[in-house]
Amino acid sequence: MEKYIKIEDEFEGSRVDKVFTTDLLSTEFYITNTIEQIKGSDKTPAFNVGIGGSIYGDPIIHKSVIYFGCCDKKLYAVSLGGKKLWTFETNGIVGCPNVQNDRIYFGCFDGNIYCIDLEGNLIWKYPIREKIISKPVIVDDKAIFVAKDGYVYAISTEGKLVWKFQTLGQISADPFLYNNTIYVSSDGHKIYAITLDGKRKWDFTARGFTMGAHVDSSGVYFGSMDKTFYCLDLDGNKKWEFSTSERILRKATAFEDIIYFVCLDGNLYALRKNGKLKWKFPTSSALISLPAFDDRNIYLGSTDGNIYCIDRETGKEKWKFSSGGMIVANMTSEGDTVFAGGWDCRMYAISKKGELVWTFPTSLSYIAPVDVETPQEDVRSLQIVWNEEVEKVDDKYKEKEIRELGGYQMLSSYIQKSDYTGRDRKKRYG
């Protein structure tokens, strides 16, 4: 008999979008299959992540403490030496935090916006009843959050709603603040420029879902799931575009007049601000994590499980470190150490010579499942067929071993046959 995993969503109701046997759910198989489905999907899986020990929220460092959100429903505070200082528990996957004036602001899959102090004590929380994963912007005594419902929320630093702005799609990418304007990308194929009092300045329509922008005096830079990287002027007019072979799932970033972005084709791209390629660095799997920088090097995590050190000028590899799983959260660095949150339920501290300094385990040892929505005609994912005798109880398949995990439920069932081909598959639950 085989065991299966059923994923249920606390806001959207029960669904069976991903069915695996636990006997076959090795890390290598799971990662390879998930990445192939992400490449074949026309939607971002940002909000379709389940409970586990994987590190999803981008780490930040403040006053020699690393803060990061995790799929085990906790925000962690860890010293630069790898010691746990405290955790703050929520009822959902924790997004990317930001810190200002010794207050930590973050959103969560439990539908709340949180403000806590540096000791991990709750100051306030504001309910919006929608999932949040991105890092907020803090400006003029307001925390600017974006959410799955497509709204931009401005919450006062005392926990009151100031305004909200509606976009045409889900928002998972970080908002960006430049020159008193907030730039927001959405799944509605648009990027918006919004004033600090919540008014629309302009919007630009791309050919696919837009990812987060980098903005400076030279323009607005962002990638899209239409396999295009765009540059706009500050009035929202297109200056140029750059084509890639795969979709772009992360925001752009910049360092000393070079624009960088990662792509599902496995390349880190370095572009000059005129849209010309300086170099690209290939890895062996899709890239979702943004790199960290210093004066000479770039430190990049990949879904191939490696952390790469790249010469910033030439784009050539200097060294690589193999971790235990894919890297999805953005990299960060402090002094002579770079930090990477792993999908294998560990935070890694790596010296800038490529040597392991320490690892920190999260509270759950199993990885978080990802539920990728794949078009019906796309059958790139692996097909698995089982033939087992089925034991029926009242014309339903026998269900065992239910473990409630926040908004998700891990459930084992016996089935006779399962055809698993992305979205085009038979559901075997009564």
mmCIF file of C-alpha atoms in Angstrom, residues 55-418:
data_model
loop_
_atom_site.group_PDB
_atom_site.id
_atom_site.type_symbol
_atom_site.label_atom_id
_atom_site.label_comp_id
_atom_site.label_asym_id
_atom_site.label_seq_id
_atom_site.Cartn_x
_atom_site.Cartn_y
_atom_site.Cartn_z
ATOM 1 C CA ILE A 55 12.863 28.823 4.392
ATOM 2 C CA TYR A 56 10.705 30.928 2.075
ATOM 3 C CA GLY A 57 11.011 34.468 3.417
ATOM 4 C CA ASP A 58 14.092 36.477 2.437
ATOM 5 C CA PRO A 59 16.453 36.967 5.409
ATOM 6 C CA ILE A 60 17.423 40.442 6.567
ATOM 7 C CA ILE A 61 20.134 41.486 9.023
ATOM 8 C CA HIS A 62 19.628 44.204 11.634
ATOM 9 C CA LYS A 63 21.967 44.951 14.543
ATOM 10 C CA SER A 64 23.863 41.671 14.043
ATOM 11 C CA VAL A 65 20.700 39.544 14.081
ATOM 12 C CA ILE A 66 19.294 37.562 11.144
ATOM 13 C CA TYR A 67 15.511 37.661 10.820
ATOM 14 C CA PHE A 68 13.700 35.341 8.424
ATOM 15 C CA GLY A 69 10.281 33.819 7.846
ATOM 16 C CA CYS A 70 9.712 30.105 7.439
ATOM 17 C CA CYS A 71 7.105 27.646 6.166
ATOM 18 C CA ASP A 72 6.845 26.234 9.721
ATOM 19 C CA LYS A 73 4.741 29.329 10.603
ATOM 20 C CA LYS A 74 7.510 31.044 12.571
ATOM 21 C CA LEU A 75 9.619 34.171 12.303
ATOM 22 C CA TYR A 76 13.170 33.448 13.490
ATOM 23 C CA ALA A 77 15.756 35.672 15.132
ATOM 24 C CA VAL A 78 19.205 34.050 14.873
ATOM 25 C CA SER A 79 22.583 35.480 15.849
ATOM 26 C CA LEU A 80 25.354 35.869 13.276
ATOM 27 C CA GLY A 81 26.977 32.932 15.058
ATOM 28 C CA GLY A 82 24.029 30.646 14.304
ATOM 29 C CA LYS A 83 22.330 30.613 17.732
ATOM 30 C CA LYS A 84 18.561 30.898 18.045
ATOM 31 C CA LEU A 85 17.566 34.002 19.986
ATOM 32 C CA TRP A 86 13.799 33.612 19.748
ATOM 33 C CA THR A 87 10.933 32.662 17.466
ATOM 34 C CA PHE A 88 7.563 34.318 16.958
ATOM 35 C CA GLU A 89 4.752 31.888 16.157
ATOM 36 C CA THR A 90 1.872 32.615 13.773
ATOM 37 C CA ASN A 91 -0.862 30.545 12.143
ATOM 38 C CA GLY A 92 0.592 30.523 8.639
ATOM 39 C CA ILE A 93 3.700 30.657 6.475
ATOM 40 C CA VAL A 94 5.703 33.782 7.331
ATOM 41 C CA GLY A 95 6.739 36.222 4.613
ATOM 42 C CA CYS A 96 9.718 38.548 4.275
ATOM 43 C CA PRO A 97 10.254 40.954 7.194
ATOM 44 C CA ASN A 98 11.468 44.537 7.254
ATOM 45 C CA VAL A 99 12.826 46.518 10.207
ATOM 46 C CA GLN A 100 12.570 50.200 11.049
ATOM 47 C CA ASN A 101 12.941 52.044 14.357
ATOM 48 C CA ASP A 102 13.522 48.736 16.147
ATOM 49 C CA ARG A 103 10.189 47.344 14.979
ATOM 50 C CA ILE A 104 9.814 44.304 12.738
ATOM 51 C CA TYR A 105 6.996 44.336 10.183
ATOM 52 C CA PHE A 106 5.928 41.279 8.204
ATOM 53 C CA GLY A 107 2.952 39.617 6.563
ATOM 54 C CA CYS A 108 1.784 36.044 6.810
ATOM 55 C CA PHE A 109 -0.315 33.388 5.078
ATOM 56 C CA ASP A 110 -2.693 33.520 8.074
ATOM 57 C CA GLY A 111 -4.034 36.817 6.710
ATOM 58 C CA ASN A 112 -2.452 39.113 9.299
ATOM 59 C CA ILE A 113 0.056 41.944 9.174
ATOM 60 C CA TYR A 114 2.314 41.853 12.245
ATOM 61 C CA CYS A 115 4.409 44.407 14.097
ATOM 62 C CA ILE A 116 6.715 43.050 16.822
ATOM 63 C CA ASP A 117 9.653 44.414 18.775
ATOM 64 C CA LEU A 118 13.261 43.210 18.607
ATOM 65 C CA GLU A 119 12.633 40.825 21.510
ATOM 66 C CA GLY A 120 9.865 39.021 19.631
ATOM 67 C CA ASN A 121 6.927 40.574 21.509
ATOM 68 C CA LEU A 122 3.751 41.462 19.630
ATOM 69 C CA ILE A 123 3.025 45.191 19.387
ATOM 70 C CA TRP A 124 -0.007 44.887 17.110
ATOM 71 C CA LYS A 125 -1.460 42.900 14.250
ATOM 72 C CA TYR A 126 -3.859 43.987 11.533
ATOM 73 C CA PRO A 127 -6.154 41.430 9.827
ATOM 74 C CA ILE A 128 -6.708 41.562 6.071
ATOM 75 C CA ARG A 129 -7.695 37.889 5.585
ATOM 76 C CA GLU A 130 -5.368 37.447 2.602
ATOM 77 C CA LYS A 131 -1.978 35.827 2.163
ATOM 78 C CA ILE A 132 1.129 38.019 2.195
ATOM 79 C CA ILE A 133 4.638 36.855 1.277
ATOM 80 C CA SER A 134 6.503 39.987 0.140
ATOM 81 C CA LYS A 135 8.672 42.410 2.092
ATOM 82 C CA PRO A 136 6.909 45.650 3.079
ATOM 83 C CA VAL A 137 8.159 49.172 2.410
ATOM 84 C CA ILE A 138 8.282 51.507 5.435
ATOM 85 C CA VAL A 139 7.861 55.233 4.668
ATOM 86 C CA ASP A 140 6.359 58.294 6.416
ATOM 87 C CA ASP A 141 5.082 56.317 9.417
ATOM 88 C CA LYS A 142 3.360 53.831 7.113
ATOM 89 C CA ALA A 143 4.098 50.209 6.283
ATOM 90 C CA ILE A 144 3.183 49.410 2.673
ATOM 91 C CA PHE A 145 2.130 45.790 2.129
ATOM 92 C CA VAL A 146 0.874 43.934 -0.939
ATOM 93 C CA ALA A 147 -1.304 40.824 -0.846
ATOM 94 C CA LYS A 148 -2.832 37.969 -2.786
ATOM 95 C CA ASP A 149 -6.148 39.843 -3.126
ATOM 96 C CA GLY A 150 -4.442 42.391 -5.409
ATOM 97 C CA TYR A 151 -4.596 45.283 -2.949
ATOM 98 C CA VAL A 152 -1.799 47.548 -1.776
ATOM 99 C CA TYR A 153 -2.296 48.282 1.934
ATOM 100 C CA ALA A 154 -0.895 51.298 3.772
ATOM 101 C CA ILE A 155 -0.938 50.573 7.514
ATOM 102 C CA SER A 156 0.148 53.190 10.026
ATOM 103 C CA THR A 157 3.016 52.261 12.304
ATOM 104 C CA GLU A 158 0.365 52.136 15.054
ATOM 105 C CA GLY A 159 -1.618 49.430 13.251
ATOM 106 C CA LYS A 160 -4.435 51.388 11.545
ATOM 107 C CA LEU A 161 -5.463 51.234 7.885
ATOM 108 C CA VAL A 162 -4.549 54.500 6.133
ATOM 109 C CA TRP A 163 -5.523 53.587 2.565
ATOM 110 C CA LYS A 164 -5.636 50.707 0.134
ATOM 111 C CA PHE A 165 -5.212 50.605 -3.635
ATOM 112 C CA GLN A 166 -6.668 47.928 -5.912
ATOM 113 C CA THR A 167 -4.732 46.343 -8.781
ATOM 114 C CA LEU A 168 -5.949 43.834 -11.365
ATOM 115 C CA GLY A 169 -4.239 40.709 -10.038
ATOM 116 C CA GLN A 170 -2.497 38.912 -7.195
ATOM 117 C CA ILE A 171 0.659 40.575 -5.867
ATOM 118 C CA SER A 172 3.580 38.495 -4.618
ATOM 119 C CA ALA A 173 6.561 40.687 -5.594
ATOM 120 C CA ASP A 174 8.036 43.240 -3.187
ATOM 121 C CA PRO A 175 6.900 46.853 -3.634
ATOM 122 C CA PHE A 176 9.704 49.323 -4.373
ATOM 123 C CA LEU A 177 10.014 52.898 -3.109
ATOM 124 C CA TYR A 178 11.778 55.594 -5.121
ATOM 125 C CA ASN A 179 11.425 59.380 -4.948
ATOM 126 C CA ASN A 180 8.136 59.298 -2.997
ATOM 127 C CA THR A 181 6.548 56.850 -5.426
ATOM 128 C CA ILE A 182 5.639 53.212 -4.755
ATOM 129 C CA TYR A 183 6.086 50.770 -7.641
ATOM 130 C CA VAL A 184 3.979 47.607 -7.560
ATOM 131 C CA SER A 185 3.862 44.644 -9.958
ATOM 132 C CA SER A 186 0.852 42.348 -10.257
ATOM 133 C CA ASP A 187 -0.407 39.166 -11.873
ATOM 134 C CA GLY A 188 -2.735 41.374 -13.926
ATOM 135 C CA HIS A 189 0.146 42.014 -16.387
ATOM 136 C CA LYS A 190 0.601 45.554 -15.050
ATOM 137 C CA ILE A 191 3.132 47.571 -13.113
ATOM 138 C CA TYR A 192 1.799 50.546 -11.165
ATOM 139 C CA ALA A 193 3.299 53.808 -9.939
ATOM 140 C CA ILE A 194 1.402 54.972 -6.833
ATOM 141 C CA THR A 195 1.745 58.123 -4.742
ATOM 142 C CA LEU A 196 2.345 57.955 -0.995
ATOM 143 C CA ASP A 197 -1.315 58.839 -0.395
ATOM 144 C CA GLY A 198 -2.518 55.897 -2.495
ATOM 145 C CA LYS A 199 -3.264 57.585 -5.827
ATOM 146 C CA ARG A 200 -2.405 56.104 -9.213
ATOM 147 C CA LYS A 201 0.245 58.029 -11.178
ATOM 148 C CA TRP A 202 0.418 55.630 -14.125
ATOM 149 C CA ASP A 203 0.432 51.982 -15.050
ATOM 150 C CA PHE A 204 2.101 49.980 -17.811
ATOM 151 C CA THR A 205 0.750 46.774 -19.340
ATOM 152 C CA ALA A 206 3.155 43.962 -20.229
ATOM 153 C CA ARG A 207 2.370 40.747 -22.098
ATOM 154 C CA GLY A 208 2.541 38.603 -18.962
ATOM 155 C CA PHE A 209 2.580 38.718 -15.166
ATOM 156 C CA THR A 210 5.065 41.338 -13.983
ATOM 157 C CA MET A 211 7.668 40.800 -11.283
ATOM 158 C CA GLY A 212 9.041 43.379 -8.845
ATOM 159 C CA ALA A 213 10.874 46.435 -10.127
ATOM 160 C CA HIS A 214 14.138 48.200 -9.428
ATOM 161 C CA VAL A 215 13.810 51.953 -9.913
ATOM 162 C CA ASP A 216 16.429 54.687 -10.048
ATOM 163 C CA SER A 217 16.911 57.973 -11.916
ATOM 164 C CA SER A 218 17.574 56.112 -15.185
ATOM 165 C CA GLY A 219 14.311 54.167 -15.278
ATOM 166 C CA VAL A 220 12.013 51.404 -14.048
ATOM 167 C CA TYR A 221 13.456 47.907 -14.564
ATOM 168 C CA PHE A 222 11.424 44.701 -14.216
ATOM 169 C CA GLY A 223 10.969 41.227 -15.643
ATOM 170 C CA SER A 224 7.841 39.402 -16.696
ATOM 171 C CA MET A 225 6.471 35.929 -17.221
ATOM 172 C CA ASP A 226 6.210 36.855 -20.916
ATOM 173 C CA LYS A 227 9.971 36.056 -21.132
ATOM 174 C CA THR A 228 10.847 39.740 -21.399
ATOM 175 C CA PHE A 229 12.821 42.171 -19.254
ATOM 176 C CA TYR A 230 11.570 45.765 -19.544
ATOM 177 C CA CYS A 231 12.927 49.251 -18.969
ATOM 178 C CA LEU A 232 10.502 52.182 -18.686
ATOM 179 C CA ASP A 233 11.151 55.855 -18.122
ATOM 180 C CA LEU A 234 9.843 57.426 -14.922
ATOM 181 C CA ASP A 235 6.623 58.426 -16.708
ATOM 182 C CA GLY A 236 5.825 54.813 -17.594
ATOM 183 C CA ASN A 237 6.898 54.848 -21.254
ATOM 184 C CA LYS A 238 8.851 51.879 -22.597
ATOM 185 C CA LYS A 239 12.517 52.581 -23.381
ATOM 186 C CA TRP A 240 13.649 49.071 -24.336
ATOM 187 C CA GLU A 241 13.071 45.382 -23.747
ATOM 188 C CA PHE A 242 15.342 42.339 -23.560
ATOM 189 C CA SER A 243 14.170 38.818 -24.451
ATOM 190 C CA THR A 244 14.965 35.601 -22.571
ATOM 191 C CA SER A 245 14.212 31.949 -23.326
ATOM 192 C CA GLU A 246 12.199 31.369 -20.135
ATOM 193 C CA ARG A 247 9.957 33.208 -17.688
ATOM 194 C CA ILE A 248 11.260 35.611 -15.046
ATOM 195 C CA LEU A 249 9.923 34.995 -11.521
ATOM 196 C CA ARG A 250 11.903 37.457 -9.383
ATOM 197 C CA LYS A 251 12.299 41.192 -9.095
ATOM 198 C CA ALA A 252 15.231 43.029 -10.624
ATOM 199 C CA THR A 253 18.111 44.431 -8.608
ATOM 200 C CA ALA A 254 21.069 46.705 -9.304
ATOM 201 C CA PHE A 255 24.629 47.255 -8.150
ATOM 202 C CA GLU A 256 26.864 50.084 -9.415
ATOM 203 C CA ASP A 257 24.985 50.848 -12.654
ATOM 204 C CA ILE A 258 24.480 47.222 -13.691
ATOM 205 C CA ILE A 259 20.994 45.675 -13.611
ATOM 206 C CA TYR A 260 20.754 42.037 -12.558
ATOM 207 C CA PHE A 261 17.911 39.559 -12.844
ATOM 208 C CA VAL A 262 17.485 35.800 -12.575
ATOM 209 C CA CYS A 263 15.475 33.614 -14.919
ATOM 210 C CA LEU A 264 13.918 30.153 -15.098
ATOM 211 C CA ASP A 265 16.376 29.393 -17.925
ATOM 212 C CA GLY A 266 19.026 29.041 -15.192
ATOM 213 C CA ASN A 267 20.937 32.215 -16.038
ATOM 214 C CA LEU A 268 21.851 35.252 -13.986
ATOM 215 C CA TYR A 269 21.790 38.204 -16.400
ATOM 216 C CA ALA A 270 23.894 41.351 -16.041
ATOM 217 C CA LEU A 271 22.589 44.172 -18.244
ATOM 218 C CA ARG A 272 23.877 47.640 -18.853
ATOM 219 C CA LYS A 273 21.272 50.349 -18.457
ATOM 220 C CA ASN A 274 20.977 50.711 -22.232
ATOM 221 C CA GLY A 275 19.637 47.152 -22.418
ATOM 222 C CA LYS A 276 22.850 45.564 -23.706
ATOM 223 C CA LEU A 277 24.038 42.308 -22.182
ATOM 224 C CA LYS A 278 27.272 42.566 -20.204
ATOM 225 C CA TRP A 279 27.367 38.857 -19.374
ATOM 226 C CA LYS A 280 25.190 35.994 -18.232
ATOM 227 C CA PHE A 281 26.104 33.260 -15.798
ATOM 228 C CA PRO A 282 24.611 29.775 -16.352
ATOM 229 C CA THR A 283 23.607 27.331 -13.630
ATOM 230 C CA SER A 284 22.141 23.861 -14.024
ATOM 231 C CA SER A 285 18.600 24.715 -12.869
ATOM 232 C CA ALA A 286 16.031 27.503 -12.666
ATOM 233 C CA LEU A 287 16.922 30.647 -10.727
ATOM 234 C CA ILE A 288 14.424 32.208 -8.319
ATOM 235 C CA SER A 289 16.742 33.668 -5.640
ATOM 236 C CA LEU A 290 18.332 37.111 -5.962
ATOM 237 C CA PRO A 291 22.077 37.386 -5.252
ATOM 238 C CA ALA A 292 24.059 39.307 -2.667
ATOM 239 C CA PHE A 293 26.957 41.589 -3.661
ATOM 240 C CA ASP A 294 30.236 42.950 -2.419
ATOM 241 C CA ASP A 295 32.910 45.055 -4.134
ATOM 242 C CA ARG A 296 34.273 42.181 -6.213
ATOM 243 C CA ASN A 297 31.854 39.282 -6.114
ATOM 244 C CA ILE A 298 28.266 38.142 -6.507
ATOM 245 C CA TYR A 299 26.850 35.352 -4.322
ATOM 246 C CA LEU A 300 24.004 33.456 -5.951
ATOM 247 C CA GLY A 301 21.754 30.635 -4.725
ATOM 248 C CA SER A 302 20.109 28.269 -7.197
ATOM 249 C CA THR A 303 17.424 25.607 -7.272
ATOM 250 C CA ASP A 304 20.233 23.220 -8.273
ATOM 251 C CA GLY A 305 21.264 23.346 -4.590
ATOM 252 C CA ASN A 306 24.471 25.281 -5.184
ATOM 253 C CA ILE A 307 25.635 28.634 -3.874
ATOM 254 C CA TYR A 308 27.904 30.296 -6.429
ATOM 255 C CA CYS A 309 30.568 32.963 -6.065
ATOM 256 C CA ILE A 310 30.834 34.915 -9.325
ATOM 257 C CA ASP A 311 33.324 37.569 -10.373
ATOM 258 C CA ARG A 312 31.243 40.721 -10.671
ATOM 259 C CA GLU A 313 33.237 42.120 -13.599
ATOM 260 C CA THR A 314 33.688 39.033 -15.772
ATOM 261 C CA GLY A 315 30.727 36.859 -14.776
ATOM 262 C CA LYS A 316 33.032 33.859 -14.224
ATOM 263 C CA GLU A 317 32.632 31.336 -11.418
ATOM 264 C CA LYS A 318 35.153 31.504 -8.567
ATOM 265 C CA TRP A 319 33.736 28.723 -6.390
ATOM 266 C CA LYS A 320 30.523 26.946 -5.527
ATOM 267 C CA PHE A 321 29.178 25.361 -2.375
ATOM 268 C CA SER A 322 26.675 22.491 -2.483
ATOM 269 C CA SER A 323 23.817 22.740 0.014
ATOM 270 C CA GLY A 324 21.201 20.119 0.812
ATOM 271 C CA GLY A 325 18.384 21.583 -1.283
ATOM 272 C CA MET A 326 17.230 24.332 -3.585
ATOM 273 C CA ILE A 327 17.698 27.994 -2.641
ATOM 274 C CA VAL A 328 14.562 30.094 -3.161
ATOM 275 C CA ALA A 329 14.940 32.938 -0.632
ATOM 276 C CA ASN A 330 17.197 35.829 -1.591
ATOM 277 C CA MET A 331 20.807 35.800 -0.424
ATOM 278 C CA THR A 332 22.215 38.316 2.038
ATOM 279 C CA SER A 333 25.672 39.001 3.469
ATOM 280 C CA GLU A 334 27.385 40.567 6.455
ATOM 281 C CA GLY A 335 31.134 41.032 6.774
ATOM 282 C CA ASP A 336 32.960 37.937 5.524
ATOM 283 C CA THR A 337 29.878 35.698 5.516
ATOM 284 C CA VAL A 338 26.971 35.103 3.151
ATOM 285 C CA PHE A 339 23.657 33.653 4.302
ATOM 286 C CA ALA A 340 21.253 31.465 2.354
ATOM 287 C CA GLY A 341 17.879 30.100 3.417
ATOM 288 C CA GLY A 342 17.495 26.546 2.141
ATOM 289 C CA TRP A 343 14.428 24.626 1.042
ATOM 290 C CA ASP A 344 16.016 21.729 2.967
ATOM 291 C CA CYS A 345 14.952 23.405 6.249
ATOM 292 C CA ARG A 346 18.319 24.997 7.099
ATOM 293 C CA MET A 347 19.850 28.441 7.153
ATOM 294 C CA TYR A 348 23.399 28.320 5.777
ATOM 295 C CA ALA A 349 26.284 30.596 6.723
ATOM 296 C CA ILE A 350 29.091 30.353 4.151
ATOM 297 C CA SER A 351 32.420 32.156 4.292
ATOM 298 C CA LYS A 352 33.313 34.276 1.286
ATOM 299 C CA LYS A 353 35.960 31.656 0.537
ATOM 300 C CA GLY A 354 33.239 29.049 0.021
ATOM 301 C CA GLU A 355 33.568 27.198 3.341
ATOM 302 C CA LEU A 356 30.687 26.199 5.592
ATOM 303 C CA VAL A 357 30.609 28.254 8.801
ATOM 304 C CA TRP A 358 27.403 26.853 10.324
ATOM 305 C CA THR A 359 23.913 25.624 9.571
ATOM 306 C CA PHE A 360 20.780 26.349 11.567
ATOM 307 C CA PRO A 361 17.832 23.901 11.408
ATOM 308 C CA THR A 362 14.244 25.115 11.496
ATOM 309 C CA SER A 363 11.620 23.413 13.657
ATOM 310 C CA LEU A 364 10.344 21.001 10.973
ATOM 311 C CA SER A 365 12.617 18.575 9.144
ATOM 312 C CA TYR A 366 10.417 17.948 6.082
ATOM 313 C CA ILE A 367 10.331 20.282 3.094
ATOM 314 C CA ALA A 368 7.306 22.388 2.206
ATOM 315 C CA PRO A 369 5.175 21.136 -0.708
ATOM 316 C CA VAL A 370 4.612 23.428 -3.698
ATOM 317 C CA ASP A 371 1.356 23.195 -5.631
ATOM 318 C CA VAL A 372 2.024 24.362 -9.199
ATOM 319 C CA GLU A 373 -0.889 25.196 -11.478
ATOM 320 C CA THR A 374 -0.042 23.806 -14.914
ATOM 321 C CA PRO A 375 -2.087 24.250 -18.122
ATOM 322 C CA GLN A 376 -4.027 21.131 -19.101
ATOM 323 C CA GLU A 377 -2.228 20.794 -22.404
ATOM 324 C CA ASP A 378 1.153 20.837 -20.649
ATOM 325 C CA VAL A 379 2.173 17.291 -19.667
ATOM 326 C CA ARG A 380 5.862 17.829 -18.993
ATOM 327 C CA SER A 381 5.539 16.553 -15.421
ATOM 328 C CA LEU A 382 6.127 12.917 -14.620
ATOM 329 C CA GLN A 383 3.282 10.421 -15.028
ATOM 330 C CA ILE A 384 2.936 7.893 -12.236
ATOM 331 C CA VAL A 385 0.503 4.975 -12.319
ATOM 332 C CA TRP A 386 -0.137 2.643 -9.389
ATOM 333 C CA ASN A 387 -2.247 -0.492 -9.394
ATOM 334 C CA GLU A 388 -3.295 -1.552 -5.906
ATOM 335 C CA GLU A 389 -6.179 -3.438 -4.441
ATOM 336 C CA VAL A 390 -8.484 -0.898 -2.842
ATOM 337 C CA GLU A 391 -10.254 -1.310 0.477
ATOM 338 C CA LYS A 392 -13.584 0.535 0.423
ATOM 339 C CA VAL A 393 -15.583 1.872 3.340
ATOM 340 C CA ASP A 394 -19.097 3.158 2.528
ATOM 341 C CA ASP A 395 -18.138 3.642 -1.152
ATOM 342 C CA LYS A 396 -15.315 5.980 -0.173
ATOM 343 C CA TYR A 397 -11.619 5.283 -0.212
ATOM 344 C CA LYS A 398 -10.226 4.565 3.204
ATOM 345 C CA GLU A 399 -8.460 7.608 4.646
ATOM 346 C CA LYS A 400 -5.884 7.450 7.403
ATOM 347 C CA GLU A 401 -3.272 9.430 9.277
ATOM 348 C CA ILE A 402 -4.738 12.923 9.163
ATOM 349 C CA ARG A 403 -2.451 15.547 10.635
ATOM 350 C CA GLU A 404 -3.738 19.080 10.801
ATOM 351 C CA LEU A 405 -0.970 21.566 9.939
ATOM 352 C CA GLY A 406 -2.365 25.083 10.120
ATOM 353 C CA GLY A 407 -4.159 25.840 6.858
ATOM 354 C CA TYR A 408 -2.883 22.641 5.225
ATOM 355 C CA GLN A 409 -3.702 19.024 5.910
ATOM 356 C CA MET A 410 -1.434 16.055 5.292
ATOM 357 C CA LEU A 411 -3.647 13.078 4.551
ATOM 358 C CA SER A 412 -2.866 9.488 3.611
ATOM 359 C CA SER A 413 -5.307 7.554 1.433
ATOM 360 C CA TYR A 414 -5.431 4.276 -0.417
ATOM 361 C CA ILE A 415 -6.205 4.507 -4.112
ATOM 362 C CA GLN A 416 -6.356 2.058 -6.958
ATOM 363 C CA LYS A 417 -4.916 4.114 -9.781
ATOM 364 C CA SER A 418 -3.566 7.621 -10.181
#
